[in-house]
PDB file of C-alpha atoms in Angstrom:
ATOM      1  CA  UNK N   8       0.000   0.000   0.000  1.00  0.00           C
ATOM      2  CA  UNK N   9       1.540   3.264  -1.108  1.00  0.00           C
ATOM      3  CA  UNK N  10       2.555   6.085   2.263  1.00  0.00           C
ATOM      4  CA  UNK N  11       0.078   8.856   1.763  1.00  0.00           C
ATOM      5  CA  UNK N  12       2.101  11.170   3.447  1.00  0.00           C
ATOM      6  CA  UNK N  13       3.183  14.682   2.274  1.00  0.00           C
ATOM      7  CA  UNK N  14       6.931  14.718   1.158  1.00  0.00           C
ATOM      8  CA  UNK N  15       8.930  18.291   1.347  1.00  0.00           C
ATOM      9  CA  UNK N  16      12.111  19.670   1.794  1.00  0.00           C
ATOM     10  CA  UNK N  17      12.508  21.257   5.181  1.00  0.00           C
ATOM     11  CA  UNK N  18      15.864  23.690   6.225  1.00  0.00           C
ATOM     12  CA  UNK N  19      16.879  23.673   9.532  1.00  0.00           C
ATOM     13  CA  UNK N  20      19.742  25.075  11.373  1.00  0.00           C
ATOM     14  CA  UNK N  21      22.622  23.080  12.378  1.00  0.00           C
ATOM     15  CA  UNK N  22      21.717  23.564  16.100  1.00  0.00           C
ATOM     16  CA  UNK N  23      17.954  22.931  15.795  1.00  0.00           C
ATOM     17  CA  UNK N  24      18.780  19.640  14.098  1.00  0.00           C
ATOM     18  CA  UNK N  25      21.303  18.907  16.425  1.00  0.00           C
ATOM     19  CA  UNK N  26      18.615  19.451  18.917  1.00  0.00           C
ATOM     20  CA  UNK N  27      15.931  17.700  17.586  1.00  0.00           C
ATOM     21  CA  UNK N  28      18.278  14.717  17.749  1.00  0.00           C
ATOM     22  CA  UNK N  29      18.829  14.761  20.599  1.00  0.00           C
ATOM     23  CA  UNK N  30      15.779  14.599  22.316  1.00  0.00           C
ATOM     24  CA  UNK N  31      14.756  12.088  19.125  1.00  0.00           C
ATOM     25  CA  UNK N  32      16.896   9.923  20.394  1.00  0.00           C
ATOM     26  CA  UNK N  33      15.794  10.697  23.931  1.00  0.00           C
ATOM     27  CA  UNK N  34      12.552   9.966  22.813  1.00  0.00           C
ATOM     28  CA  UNK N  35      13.117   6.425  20.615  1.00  0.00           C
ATOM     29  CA  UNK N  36      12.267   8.423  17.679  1.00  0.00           C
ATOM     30  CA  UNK N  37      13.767   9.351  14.158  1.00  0.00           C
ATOM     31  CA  UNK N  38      14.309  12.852  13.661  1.00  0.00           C
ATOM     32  CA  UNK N  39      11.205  12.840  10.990  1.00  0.00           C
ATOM     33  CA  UNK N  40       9.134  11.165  13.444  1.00  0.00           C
ATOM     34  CA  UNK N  41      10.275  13.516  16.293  1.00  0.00           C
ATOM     35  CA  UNK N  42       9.137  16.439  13.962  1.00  0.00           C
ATOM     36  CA  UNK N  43       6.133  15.009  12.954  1.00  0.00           C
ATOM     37  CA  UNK N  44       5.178  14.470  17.073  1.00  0.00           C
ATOM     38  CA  UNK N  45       5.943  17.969  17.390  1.00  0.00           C
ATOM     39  CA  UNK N  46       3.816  19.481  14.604  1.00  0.00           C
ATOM     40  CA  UNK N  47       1.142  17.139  15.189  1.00  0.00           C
ATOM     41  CA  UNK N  48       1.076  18.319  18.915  1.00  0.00           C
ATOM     42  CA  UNK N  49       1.219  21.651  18.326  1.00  0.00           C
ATOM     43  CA  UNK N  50      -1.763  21.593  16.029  1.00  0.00           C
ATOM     44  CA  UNK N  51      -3.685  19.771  17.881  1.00  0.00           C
ATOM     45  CA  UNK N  52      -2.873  21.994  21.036  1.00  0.00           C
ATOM     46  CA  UNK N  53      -3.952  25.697  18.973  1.00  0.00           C
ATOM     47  CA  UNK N  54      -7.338  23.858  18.149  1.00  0.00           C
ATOM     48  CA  UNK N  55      -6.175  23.086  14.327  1.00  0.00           C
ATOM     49  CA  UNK N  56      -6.424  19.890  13.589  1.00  0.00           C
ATOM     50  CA  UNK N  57      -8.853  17.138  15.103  1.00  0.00           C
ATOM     51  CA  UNK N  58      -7.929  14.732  17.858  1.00  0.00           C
ATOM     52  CA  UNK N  59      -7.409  11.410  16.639  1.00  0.00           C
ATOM     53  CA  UNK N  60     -10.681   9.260  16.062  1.00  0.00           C
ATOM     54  CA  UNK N  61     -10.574   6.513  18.643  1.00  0.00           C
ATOM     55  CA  UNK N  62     -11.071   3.253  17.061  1.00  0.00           C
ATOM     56  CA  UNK N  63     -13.114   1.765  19.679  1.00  0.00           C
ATOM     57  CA  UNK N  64     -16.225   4.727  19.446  1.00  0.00           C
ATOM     58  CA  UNK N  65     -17.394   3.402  16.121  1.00  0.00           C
ATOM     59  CA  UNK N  66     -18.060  -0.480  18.021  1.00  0.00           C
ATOM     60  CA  UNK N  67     -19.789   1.169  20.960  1.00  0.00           C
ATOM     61  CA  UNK N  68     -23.528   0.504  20.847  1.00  0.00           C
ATOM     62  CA  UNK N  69     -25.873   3.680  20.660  1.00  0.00           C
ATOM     63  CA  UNK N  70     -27.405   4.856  24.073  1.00  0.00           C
ATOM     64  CA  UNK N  71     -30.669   3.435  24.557  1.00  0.00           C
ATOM     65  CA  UNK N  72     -33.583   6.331  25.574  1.00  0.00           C
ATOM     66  CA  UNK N  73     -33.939   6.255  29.493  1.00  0.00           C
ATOM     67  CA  UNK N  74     -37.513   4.989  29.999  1.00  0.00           C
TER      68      UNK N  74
END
């Protein structure tokens, strides 16, 4: 199955890479992966993009009406 993610060129500084690999590593992470954390988190956090949809929701059964 082909990766549907978005592929770009991104410049850093030295010392923000160097950064970000460090607390990759710290983290058991690639540096893409580390990244991707980040940005996900922070556009999650400003309200941006939607929580994750929990698998389990969609198996729930519907509320029955209080009687």
């Amino acid at each position: 199955m082909a990766d549907k993610r978005k592929n770009f060129a991104l410049r850093l500084s030295p010392d923000l890479y160097a950064a970000l690999e460090r607390w990759a590593a710290d983290d058991l992470r690639s540096v893409n992966a580390q990244i991707e954390y980040l940005l996900t988190d922070a556009a999650r956090k400003s309200g941006r993009l939607r929580p994750p949809r929990d698998p389990d929701a969609s198996a729930e059964r519907p509320e029955e009406p209080e009687q």
